[in-house]
Short mmCIF file of C-alpha atoms in Angstrom, two decimals:
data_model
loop_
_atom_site.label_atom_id
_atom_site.label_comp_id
_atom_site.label_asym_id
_atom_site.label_seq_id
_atom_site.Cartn_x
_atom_site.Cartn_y
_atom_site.Cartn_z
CA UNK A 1121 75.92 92.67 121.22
CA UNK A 1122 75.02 89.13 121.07
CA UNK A 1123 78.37 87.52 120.40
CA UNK A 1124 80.18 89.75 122.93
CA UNK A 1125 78.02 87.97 125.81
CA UNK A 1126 79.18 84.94 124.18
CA UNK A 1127 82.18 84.92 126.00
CA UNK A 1128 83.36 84.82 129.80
CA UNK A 1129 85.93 87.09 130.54
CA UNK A 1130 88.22 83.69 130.97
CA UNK A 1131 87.18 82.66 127.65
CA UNK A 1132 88.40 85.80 126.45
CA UNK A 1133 91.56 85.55 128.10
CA UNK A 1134 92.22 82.43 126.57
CA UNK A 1135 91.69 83.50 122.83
CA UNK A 1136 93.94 86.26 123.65
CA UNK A 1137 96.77 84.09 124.85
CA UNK A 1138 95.94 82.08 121.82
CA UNK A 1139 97.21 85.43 119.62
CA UNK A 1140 99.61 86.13 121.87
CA UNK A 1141 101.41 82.98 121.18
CA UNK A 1142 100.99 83.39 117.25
CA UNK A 1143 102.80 86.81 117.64
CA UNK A 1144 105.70 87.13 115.30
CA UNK A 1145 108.77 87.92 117.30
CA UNK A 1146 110.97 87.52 114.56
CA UNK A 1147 113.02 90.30 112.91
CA UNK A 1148 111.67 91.86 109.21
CA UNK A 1149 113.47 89.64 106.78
CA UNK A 1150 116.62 90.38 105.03
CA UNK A 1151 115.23 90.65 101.97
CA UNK A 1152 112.38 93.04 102.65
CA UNK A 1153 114.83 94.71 104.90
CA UNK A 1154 116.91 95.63 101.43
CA UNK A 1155 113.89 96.21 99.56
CA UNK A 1156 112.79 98.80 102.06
CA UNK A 1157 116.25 100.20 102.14
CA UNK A 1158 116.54 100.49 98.63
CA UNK A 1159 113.40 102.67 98.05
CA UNK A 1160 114.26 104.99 100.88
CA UNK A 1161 117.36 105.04 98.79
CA UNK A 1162 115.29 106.28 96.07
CA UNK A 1163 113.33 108.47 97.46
CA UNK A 1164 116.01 110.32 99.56
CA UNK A 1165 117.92 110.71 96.40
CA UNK A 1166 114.78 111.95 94.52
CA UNK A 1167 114.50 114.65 97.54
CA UNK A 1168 117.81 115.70 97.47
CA UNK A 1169 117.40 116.18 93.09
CA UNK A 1170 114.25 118.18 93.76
CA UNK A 1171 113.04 118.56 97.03
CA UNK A 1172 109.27 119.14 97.73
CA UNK A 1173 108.62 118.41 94.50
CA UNK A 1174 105.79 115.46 93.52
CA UNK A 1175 106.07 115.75 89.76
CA UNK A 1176 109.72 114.78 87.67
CA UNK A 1177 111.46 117.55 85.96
CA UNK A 1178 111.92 116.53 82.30
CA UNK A 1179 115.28 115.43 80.65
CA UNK A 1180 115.97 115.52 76.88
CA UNK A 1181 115.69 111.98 76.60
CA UNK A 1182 112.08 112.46 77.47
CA UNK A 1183 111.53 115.17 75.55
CA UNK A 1184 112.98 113.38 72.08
CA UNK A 1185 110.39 110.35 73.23
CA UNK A 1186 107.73 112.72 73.97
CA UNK A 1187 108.38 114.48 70.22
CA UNK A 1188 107.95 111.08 68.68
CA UNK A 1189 104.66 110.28 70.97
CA UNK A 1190 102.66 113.27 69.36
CA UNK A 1191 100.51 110.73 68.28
CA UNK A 1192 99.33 109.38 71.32
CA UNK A 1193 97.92 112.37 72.05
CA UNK A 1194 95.54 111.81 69.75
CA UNK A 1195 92.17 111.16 71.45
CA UNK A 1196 92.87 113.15 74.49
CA UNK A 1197 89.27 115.38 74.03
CA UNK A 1198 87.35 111.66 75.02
CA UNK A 1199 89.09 111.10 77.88
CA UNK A 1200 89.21 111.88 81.30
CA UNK A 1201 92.24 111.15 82.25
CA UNK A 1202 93.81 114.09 84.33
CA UNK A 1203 97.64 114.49 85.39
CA UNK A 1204 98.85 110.63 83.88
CA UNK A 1205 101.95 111.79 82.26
CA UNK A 1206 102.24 108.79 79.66
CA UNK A 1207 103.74 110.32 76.84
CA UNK A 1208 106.57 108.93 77.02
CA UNK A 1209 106.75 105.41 75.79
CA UNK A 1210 107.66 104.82 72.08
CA UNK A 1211 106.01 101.97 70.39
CA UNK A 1212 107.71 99.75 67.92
CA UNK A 1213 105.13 100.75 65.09
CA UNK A 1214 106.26 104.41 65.70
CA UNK A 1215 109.91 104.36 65.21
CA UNK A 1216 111.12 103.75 68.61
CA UNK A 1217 114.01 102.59 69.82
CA UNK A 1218 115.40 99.10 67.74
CA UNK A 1219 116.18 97.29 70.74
CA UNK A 1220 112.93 98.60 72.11
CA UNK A 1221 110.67 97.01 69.36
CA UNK A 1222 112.82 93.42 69.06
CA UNK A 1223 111.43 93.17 73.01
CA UNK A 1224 108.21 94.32 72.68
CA UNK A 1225 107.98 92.25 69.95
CA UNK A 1226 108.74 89.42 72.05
CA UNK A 1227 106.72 90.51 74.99
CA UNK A 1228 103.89 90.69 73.03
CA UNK A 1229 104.12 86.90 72.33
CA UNK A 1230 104.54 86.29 75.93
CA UNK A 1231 102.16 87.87 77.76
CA UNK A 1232 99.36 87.28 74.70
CA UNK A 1233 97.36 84.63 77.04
CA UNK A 1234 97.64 86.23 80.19
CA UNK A 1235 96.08 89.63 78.58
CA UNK A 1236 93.42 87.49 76.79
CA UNK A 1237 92.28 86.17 80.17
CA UNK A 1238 92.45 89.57 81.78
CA UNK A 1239 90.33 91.32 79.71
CA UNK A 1240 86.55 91.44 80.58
CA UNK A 1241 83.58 91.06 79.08
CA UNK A 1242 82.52 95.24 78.03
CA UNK A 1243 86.30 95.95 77.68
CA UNK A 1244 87.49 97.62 75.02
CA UNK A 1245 87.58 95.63 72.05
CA UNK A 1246 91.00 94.55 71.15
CA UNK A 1247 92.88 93.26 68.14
CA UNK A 1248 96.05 91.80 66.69
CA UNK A 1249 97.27 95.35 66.70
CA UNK A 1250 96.80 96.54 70.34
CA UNK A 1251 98.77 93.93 71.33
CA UNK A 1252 101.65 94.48 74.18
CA UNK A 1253 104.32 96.72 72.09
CA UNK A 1254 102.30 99.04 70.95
CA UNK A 1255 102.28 101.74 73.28
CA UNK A 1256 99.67 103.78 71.98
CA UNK A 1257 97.36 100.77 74.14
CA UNK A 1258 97.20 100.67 77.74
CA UNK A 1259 99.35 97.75 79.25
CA UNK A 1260 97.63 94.56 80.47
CA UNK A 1261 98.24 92.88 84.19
CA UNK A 1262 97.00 90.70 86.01
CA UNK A 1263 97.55 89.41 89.55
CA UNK A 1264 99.10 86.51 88.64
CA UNK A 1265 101.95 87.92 86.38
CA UNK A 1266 101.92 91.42 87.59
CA UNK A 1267 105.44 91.16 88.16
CA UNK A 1268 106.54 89.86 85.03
CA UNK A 1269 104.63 92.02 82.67
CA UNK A 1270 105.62 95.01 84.45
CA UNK A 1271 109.54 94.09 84.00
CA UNK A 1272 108.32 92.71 80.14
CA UNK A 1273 106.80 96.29 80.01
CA UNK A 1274 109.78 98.41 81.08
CA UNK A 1275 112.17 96.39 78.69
CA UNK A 1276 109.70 96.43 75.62
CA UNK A 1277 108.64 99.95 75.37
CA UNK A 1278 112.12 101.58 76.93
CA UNK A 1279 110.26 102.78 79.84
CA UNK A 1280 113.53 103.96 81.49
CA UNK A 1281 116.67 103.13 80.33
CA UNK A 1282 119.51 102.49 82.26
CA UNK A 1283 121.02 105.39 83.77
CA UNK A 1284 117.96 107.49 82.85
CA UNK A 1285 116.60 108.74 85.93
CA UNK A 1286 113.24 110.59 85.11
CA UNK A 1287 111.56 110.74 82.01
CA UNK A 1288 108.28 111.32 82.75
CA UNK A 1289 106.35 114.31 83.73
CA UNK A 1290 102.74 115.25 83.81
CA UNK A 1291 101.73 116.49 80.45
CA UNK A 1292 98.56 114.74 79.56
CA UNK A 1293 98.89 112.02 76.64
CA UNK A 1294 96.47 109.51 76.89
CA UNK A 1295 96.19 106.44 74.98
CA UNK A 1296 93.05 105.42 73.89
CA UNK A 1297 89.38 107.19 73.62
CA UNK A 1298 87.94 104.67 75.76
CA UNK A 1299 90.39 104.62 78.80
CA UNK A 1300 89.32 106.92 81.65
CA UNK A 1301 91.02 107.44 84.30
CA UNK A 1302 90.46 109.94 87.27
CA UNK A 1303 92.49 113.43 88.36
CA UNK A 1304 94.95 112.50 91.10
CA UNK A 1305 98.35 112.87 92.08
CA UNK A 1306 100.48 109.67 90.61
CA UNK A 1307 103.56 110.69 91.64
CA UNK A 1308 106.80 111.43 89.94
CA UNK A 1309 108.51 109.11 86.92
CA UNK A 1310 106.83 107.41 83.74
CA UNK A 1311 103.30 106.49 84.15
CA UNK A 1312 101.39 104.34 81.67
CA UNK A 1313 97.83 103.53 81.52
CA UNK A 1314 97.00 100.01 82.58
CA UNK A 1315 94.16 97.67 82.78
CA UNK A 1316 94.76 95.58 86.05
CA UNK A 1317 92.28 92.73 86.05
CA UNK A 1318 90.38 94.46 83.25
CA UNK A 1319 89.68 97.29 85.43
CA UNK A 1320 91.72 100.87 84.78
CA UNK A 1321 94.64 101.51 86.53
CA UNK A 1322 97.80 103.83 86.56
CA UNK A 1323 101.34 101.88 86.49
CA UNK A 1324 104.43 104.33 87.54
CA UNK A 1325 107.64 103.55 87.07
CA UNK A 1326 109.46 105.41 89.68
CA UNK A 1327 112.95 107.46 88.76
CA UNK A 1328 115.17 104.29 89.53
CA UNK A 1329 117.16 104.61 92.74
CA UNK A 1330 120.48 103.24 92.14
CA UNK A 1331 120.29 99.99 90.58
CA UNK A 1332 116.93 99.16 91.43
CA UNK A 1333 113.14 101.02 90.28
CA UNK A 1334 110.20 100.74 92.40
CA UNK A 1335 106.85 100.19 90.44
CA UNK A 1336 103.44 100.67 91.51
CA UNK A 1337 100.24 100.04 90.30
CA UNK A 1338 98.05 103.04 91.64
CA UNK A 1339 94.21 103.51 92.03
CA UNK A 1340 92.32 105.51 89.18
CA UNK A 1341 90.73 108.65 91.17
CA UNK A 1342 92.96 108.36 94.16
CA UNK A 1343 96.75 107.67 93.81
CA UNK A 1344 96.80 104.88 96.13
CA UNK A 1345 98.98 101.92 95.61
CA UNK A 1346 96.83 99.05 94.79
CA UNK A 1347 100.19 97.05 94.98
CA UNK A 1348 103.99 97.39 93.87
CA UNK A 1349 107.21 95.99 92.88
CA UNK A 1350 110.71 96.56 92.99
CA UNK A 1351 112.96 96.04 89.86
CA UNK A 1352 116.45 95.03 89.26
CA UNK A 1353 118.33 97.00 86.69
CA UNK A 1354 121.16 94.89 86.84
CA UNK B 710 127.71 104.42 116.45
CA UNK B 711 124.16 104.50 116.82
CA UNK B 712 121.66 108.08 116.61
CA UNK B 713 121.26 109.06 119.75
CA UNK B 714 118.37 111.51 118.36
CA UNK B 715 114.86 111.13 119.77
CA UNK B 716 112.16 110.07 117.17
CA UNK B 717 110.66 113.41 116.57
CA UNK B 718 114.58 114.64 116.57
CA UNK B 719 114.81 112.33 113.58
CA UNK B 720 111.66 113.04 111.93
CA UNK B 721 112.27 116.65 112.09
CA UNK B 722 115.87 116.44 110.80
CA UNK B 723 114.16 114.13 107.99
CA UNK B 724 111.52 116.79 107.28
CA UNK B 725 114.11 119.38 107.30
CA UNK B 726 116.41 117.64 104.49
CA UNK B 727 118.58 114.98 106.71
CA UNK B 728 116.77 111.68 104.61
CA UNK B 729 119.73 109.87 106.91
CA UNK B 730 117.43 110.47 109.60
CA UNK B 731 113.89 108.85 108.45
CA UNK B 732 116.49 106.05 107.76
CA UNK B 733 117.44 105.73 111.10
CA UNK B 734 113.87 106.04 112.27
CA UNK B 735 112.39 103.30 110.43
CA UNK B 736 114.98 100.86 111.04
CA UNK B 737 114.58 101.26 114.89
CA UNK B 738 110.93 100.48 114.53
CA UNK B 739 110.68 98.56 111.78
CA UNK B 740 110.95 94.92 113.07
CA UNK B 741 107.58 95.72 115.04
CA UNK B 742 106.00 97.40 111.85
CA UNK B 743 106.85 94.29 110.11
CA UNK B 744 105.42 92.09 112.64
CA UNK B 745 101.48 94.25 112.30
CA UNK B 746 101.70 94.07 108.87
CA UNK B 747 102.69 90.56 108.34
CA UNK B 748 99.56 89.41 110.54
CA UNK B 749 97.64 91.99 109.84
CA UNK B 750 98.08 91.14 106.15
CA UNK B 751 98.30 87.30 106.57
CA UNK B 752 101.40 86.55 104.51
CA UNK B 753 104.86 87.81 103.92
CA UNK B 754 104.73 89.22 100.43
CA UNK B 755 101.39 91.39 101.28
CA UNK B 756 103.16 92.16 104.29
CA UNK B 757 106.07 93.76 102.58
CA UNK B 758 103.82 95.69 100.49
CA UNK B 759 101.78 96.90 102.64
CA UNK B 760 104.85 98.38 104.94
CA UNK B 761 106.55 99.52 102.24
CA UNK B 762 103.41 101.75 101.01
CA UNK B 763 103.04 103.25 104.32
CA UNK B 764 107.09 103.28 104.97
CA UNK B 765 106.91 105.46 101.75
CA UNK B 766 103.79 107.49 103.17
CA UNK B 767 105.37 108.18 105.83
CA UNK B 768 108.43 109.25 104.57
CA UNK B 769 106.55 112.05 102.62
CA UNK B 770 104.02 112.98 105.03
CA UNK B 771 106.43 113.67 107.41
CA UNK B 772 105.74 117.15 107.67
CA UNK B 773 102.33 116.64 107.98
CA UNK B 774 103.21 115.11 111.77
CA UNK B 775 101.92 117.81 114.27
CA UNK B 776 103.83 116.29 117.67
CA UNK B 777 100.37 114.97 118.77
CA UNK B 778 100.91 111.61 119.46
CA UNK B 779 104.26 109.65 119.36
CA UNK B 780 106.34 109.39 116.40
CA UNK B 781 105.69 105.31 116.37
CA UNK B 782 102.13 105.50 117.42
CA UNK B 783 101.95 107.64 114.01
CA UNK B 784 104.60 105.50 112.11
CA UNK B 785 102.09 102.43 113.05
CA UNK B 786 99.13 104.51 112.23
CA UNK B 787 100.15 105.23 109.01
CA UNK B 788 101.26 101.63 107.92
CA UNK B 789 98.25 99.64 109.35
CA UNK B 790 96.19 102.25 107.28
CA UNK B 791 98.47 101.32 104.56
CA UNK B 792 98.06 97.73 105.04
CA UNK B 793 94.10 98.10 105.08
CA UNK B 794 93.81 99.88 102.25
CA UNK B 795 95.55 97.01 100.39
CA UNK B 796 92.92 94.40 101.88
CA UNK B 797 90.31 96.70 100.83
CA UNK B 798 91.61 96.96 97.25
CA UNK B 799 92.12 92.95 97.14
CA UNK B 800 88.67 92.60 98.42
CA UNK B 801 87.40 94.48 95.63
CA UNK B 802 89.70 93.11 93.28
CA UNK B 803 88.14 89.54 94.57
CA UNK B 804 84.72 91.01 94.24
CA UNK B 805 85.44 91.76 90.54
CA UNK B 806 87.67 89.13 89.59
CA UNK B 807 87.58 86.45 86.41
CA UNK B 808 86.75 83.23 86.44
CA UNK B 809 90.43 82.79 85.52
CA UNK B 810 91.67 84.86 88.50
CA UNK B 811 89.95 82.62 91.36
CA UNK B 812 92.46 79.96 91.10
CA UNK B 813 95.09 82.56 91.88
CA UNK B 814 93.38 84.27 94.41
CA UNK B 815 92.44 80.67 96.33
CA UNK B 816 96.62 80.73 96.89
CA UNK B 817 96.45 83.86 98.51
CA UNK B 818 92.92 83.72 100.66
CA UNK B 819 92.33 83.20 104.08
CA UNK B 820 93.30 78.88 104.16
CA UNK B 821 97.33 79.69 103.56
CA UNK B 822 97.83 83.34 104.62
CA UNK B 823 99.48 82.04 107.63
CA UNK B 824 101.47 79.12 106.43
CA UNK B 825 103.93 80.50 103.94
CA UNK B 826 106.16 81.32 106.83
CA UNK B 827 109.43 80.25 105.61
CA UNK B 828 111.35 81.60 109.08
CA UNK B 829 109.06 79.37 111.01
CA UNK B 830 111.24 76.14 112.04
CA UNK B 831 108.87 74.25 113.66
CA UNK B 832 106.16 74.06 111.49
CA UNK B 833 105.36 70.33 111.90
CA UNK B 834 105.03 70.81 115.57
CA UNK B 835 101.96 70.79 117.56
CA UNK B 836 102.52 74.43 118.56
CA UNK B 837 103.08 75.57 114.55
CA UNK B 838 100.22 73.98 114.15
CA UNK B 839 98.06 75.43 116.59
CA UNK B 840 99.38 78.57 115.74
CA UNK B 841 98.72 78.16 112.25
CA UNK B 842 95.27 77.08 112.70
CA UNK B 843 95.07 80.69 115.02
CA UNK B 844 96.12 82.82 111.45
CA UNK B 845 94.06 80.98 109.54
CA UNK B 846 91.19 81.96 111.94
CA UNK B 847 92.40 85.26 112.36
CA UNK B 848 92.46 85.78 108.19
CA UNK B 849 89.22 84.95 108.12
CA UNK B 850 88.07 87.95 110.32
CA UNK B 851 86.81 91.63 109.05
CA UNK B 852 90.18 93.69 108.67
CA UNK B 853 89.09 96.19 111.62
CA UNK B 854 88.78 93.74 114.03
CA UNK B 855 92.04 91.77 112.65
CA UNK B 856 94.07 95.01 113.25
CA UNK B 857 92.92 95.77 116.50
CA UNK B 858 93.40 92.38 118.10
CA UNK B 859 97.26 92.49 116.15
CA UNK B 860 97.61 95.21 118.24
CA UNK B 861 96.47 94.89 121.32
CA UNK B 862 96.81 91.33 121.51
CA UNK B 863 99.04 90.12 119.73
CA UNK B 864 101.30 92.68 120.09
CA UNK B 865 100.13 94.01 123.16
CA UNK B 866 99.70 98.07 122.95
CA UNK B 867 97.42 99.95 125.10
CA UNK B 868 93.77 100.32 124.10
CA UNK B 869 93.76 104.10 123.90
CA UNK B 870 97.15 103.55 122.20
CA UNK B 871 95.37 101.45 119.34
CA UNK B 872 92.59 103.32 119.14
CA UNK B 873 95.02 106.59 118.17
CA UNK B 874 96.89 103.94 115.50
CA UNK B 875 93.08 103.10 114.04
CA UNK B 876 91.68 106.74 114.61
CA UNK B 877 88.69 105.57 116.19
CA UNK B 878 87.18 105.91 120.01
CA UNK B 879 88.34 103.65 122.37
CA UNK B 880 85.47 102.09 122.67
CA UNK B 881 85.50 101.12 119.12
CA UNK B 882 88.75 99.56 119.50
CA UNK B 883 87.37 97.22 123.09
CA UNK B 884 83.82 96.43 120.69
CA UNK B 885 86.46 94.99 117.80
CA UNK B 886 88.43 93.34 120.21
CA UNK B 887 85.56 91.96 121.66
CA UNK B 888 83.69 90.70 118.73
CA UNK B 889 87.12 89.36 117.13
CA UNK B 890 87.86 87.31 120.36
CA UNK B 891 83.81 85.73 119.93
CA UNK B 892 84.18 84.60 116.58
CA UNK B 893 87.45 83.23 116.84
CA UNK B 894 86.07 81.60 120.03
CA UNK B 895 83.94 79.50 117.29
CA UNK B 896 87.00 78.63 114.83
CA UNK B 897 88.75 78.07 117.62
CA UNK B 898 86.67 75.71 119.80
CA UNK B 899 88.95 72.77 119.55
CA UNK B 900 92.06 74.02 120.38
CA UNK B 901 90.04 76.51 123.69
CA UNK B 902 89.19 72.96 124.63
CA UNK B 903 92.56 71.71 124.43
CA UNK B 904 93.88 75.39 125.97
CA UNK B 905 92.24 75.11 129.84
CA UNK B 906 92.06 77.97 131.61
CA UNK B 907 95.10 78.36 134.31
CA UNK B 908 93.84 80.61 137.18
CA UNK B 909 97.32 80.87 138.52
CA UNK B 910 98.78 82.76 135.36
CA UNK B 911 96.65 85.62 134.82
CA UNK B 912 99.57 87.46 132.42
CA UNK B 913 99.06 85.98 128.87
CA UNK B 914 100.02 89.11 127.20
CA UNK B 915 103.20 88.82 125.49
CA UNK B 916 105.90 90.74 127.21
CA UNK B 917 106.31 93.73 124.24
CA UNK B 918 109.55 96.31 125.01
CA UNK B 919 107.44 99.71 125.59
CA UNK B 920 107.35 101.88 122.89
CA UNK B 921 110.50 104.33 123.18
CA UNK B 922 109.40 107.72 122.63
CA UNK B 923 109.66 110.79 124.10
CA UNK B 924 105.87 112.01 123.23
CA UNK B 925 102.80 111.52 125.31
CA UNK B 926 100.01 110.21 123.06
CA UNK B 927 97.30 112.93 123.09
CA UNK B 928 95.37 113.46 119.99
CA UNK B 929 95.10 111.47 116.74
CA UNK B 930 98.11 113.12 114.87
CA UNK B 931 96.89 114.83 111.63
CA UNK B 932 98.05 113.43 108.18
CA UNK B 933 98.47 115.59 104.59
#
């Protein structure tokens, strides 16, 4: 190849001492170091509540939220979703939780610009009424406040409560006619159906692992983690 | 009291129910894990990302490790696949992205993915400097050839060991190495100016501890 005659073998040598010096001989940082520590947390403690097991194993909680979702299940024959477990997640306008529809309220208010700017041109069309809160909608993210509207999320439609540990499961309950979203394997806890950047996406809130949850944003098709985030539930 | 298991004594007592174990296993490696993936990535909050999706890969693929290669050849195979898949996803994310999201992304491109290093004191001197001109240069390459020269020389592994972590021939592996070094040649004219060659010190690889395991590398291993 052209460029590879480029170089000498000394000139070679040099830009590899060049790396060598920017090597990072520093230890991981504390803070990752806890982050990592506190999803292995998780995870070990999801193992040892049902090992071998992908998918969550339904609690009454979930099942009273899922009783009060029926409606969401409403458009399911136009949409392709396959395995997204997001029944789960009560909006305000269908007699969730108080506390849950005073923040989602509030949310909604919040996060208004940063969903106007995420969503594309040949999006679904959206009005005063899909707003953040009600849950019958796929959430809105974007890069820039991915971590905020995923905590905003959790708090405004009473993802997981505190102490709750799995709620989801993978009954089919999509949202909306016009969200599709491939077959794959999301993984246990609640999943909702996102829009990240204005394209589809899966967000799953993981069962919490003491008092933190792990979040991820996952691929449509594929299951893989586009990017995550790790919540306090202090 | 630290585990005196092996690696593939921990990853077997992890796949057989001991989570302790994978514990134990990360930690020992994880401070060189973190290293790939923060360079390999660019910046420290990609970095953590991207080793905590293949930490938690790992952790449930275990049992998908066939003994093949060594544990941490497969522990770093698994998280620089990790970490490319997330450049590969922000790449099309950037492909597709608003108007309104460019601003964003400019913070997290290739001109400051290797300046937000808090833990770097020096980063006024002449060598943070050089060395943050190198990650700039080094951001700006294609993600294969940025993971192979991580690895082999930044971090210094063997080049049949890398080209087990990247699943690819070792050929492969000496053509991205080779084609990385050449175009950072160009960015990096200046400073190879500066940098004159020193006959008498032919060892510029960084002296890396050798990778504890009690496996021979063989074979790719085979993930679920």
């Amino acid at each position: 190849m052209p460029d590879e005659r480029d170089l000498t073998p000394e000139q070679e040598a040099r830009v590899s001492r060049l790396l060598a010096e920017a090597r990072h001989d520093g230890p991981i940082p504390a803070d990752v170091a806890a982050r990592l520590d506190r999803v292995l947390a998780g995870m070990a403690d999801e193992e040892v509540e049902r090992p071998g097991q992908q998918a969550a194993p339904v609690v009454d909680l979930a099942a009273r939220r899922r009783r009060r979702a029926v409606s969401l299940l409403a458009a399911a024959a136009a949409v392709v979703v396959a395995g997204v477990g997001i029944g789960q997640v009560v909006g305000p306008d269908r007699g969730g939780d108080d506390g849950a529809t005073s923040a989602g309220a509030g949310a909604a208010e919040d996060s208004a610009d940063s969903e106007r700017k995420a969503q594309p041109k040949g999006a679904p069309e959206r009005t005063q009424s899909d707003r953040l809160g009600s849950r019958e909608e796929p959430v809105w993210l974007t890069t820039k406040s991915f971590a905020r509207d995923v905590r905003r999320y959790r708090t405004a439609g009473g993802v997981v409560s505190e102490g709750d540990a799995v709620v989801g499961d993978n009954q089919l309950a999509p949202r909306r006619a016009r969200f599709s979203c491939g077959a794959a394997s999301y993984g246990p806890g609640t999943l909702l159906a996102a829009y990240y950047n204005g394209r589809p996406a899966v967000l799953a809130y993981r069962p919490p692992g003491g008092d933190t949850q792990v979040v991820e944003l996952l691929q449509c098709g594929s299951g893989q983690p586009i990017r995550s985030t790790t919540l306090s539930l202090h | 009291m630290p585990d005196e298991r092996s690696d593939i004594e921990l990853l077997r007592a992890h796949v057989e129910g001991d989570h302790a174990a994978f514990g134990e296993l990360f930690a020992r490696h994880r401070d060189r894990l973190w290293a790939v993936a923060l360079r390999t990535m660019g910046n420290p909050e990609d970095a953590a990302d991207g080793l905590q999706d293949g930490m938690v890969a790992a952790f449930r693929r275990a049992g998908s490790f066939r003994g093949e290669a060594a544990v941490t050849t497969w522990l770093h195979r698994v998280v620089v696949n990790a970490c490319l898949d997330r450049i590969r996803a922000a790449k099309v994310r950037r492909a597709e992205a608003l108007p309104e999201d460019l601003e964003e992304y400019g913070d997290r491109g290739s001109t400051t993915t290797a300046t937000g290093e808090a833990e770097d004191p020096a980063d006024l001197s002449e060598q943070a400097e050089r060395r943050r001109q190198v990650l700039d240069a080094l951001a700006t390459l294609p993600e294969e050839q940025r993971a192979a020269l991580v690895l082999v020389d930044m971090e210094g592994y063997p080049v049949a060991e890398v080209a087990l972590i990247l699943d690819c021939p070792v050929g492969t592996v000496k053509s991205r190495c080779s084609r990385g070094r050449a175009r950072l040649a160009e960015l990096l004219a200046g400073l190879l100016t500066e940098d004159a060659p020193e006959p008498s010190a032919p060892g510029n690889r960084p002296v890396v501890p050798p990778v504890s395991s009690t496996q021979p590398s063989r074979a790719p291993p085979v993930e679920g």
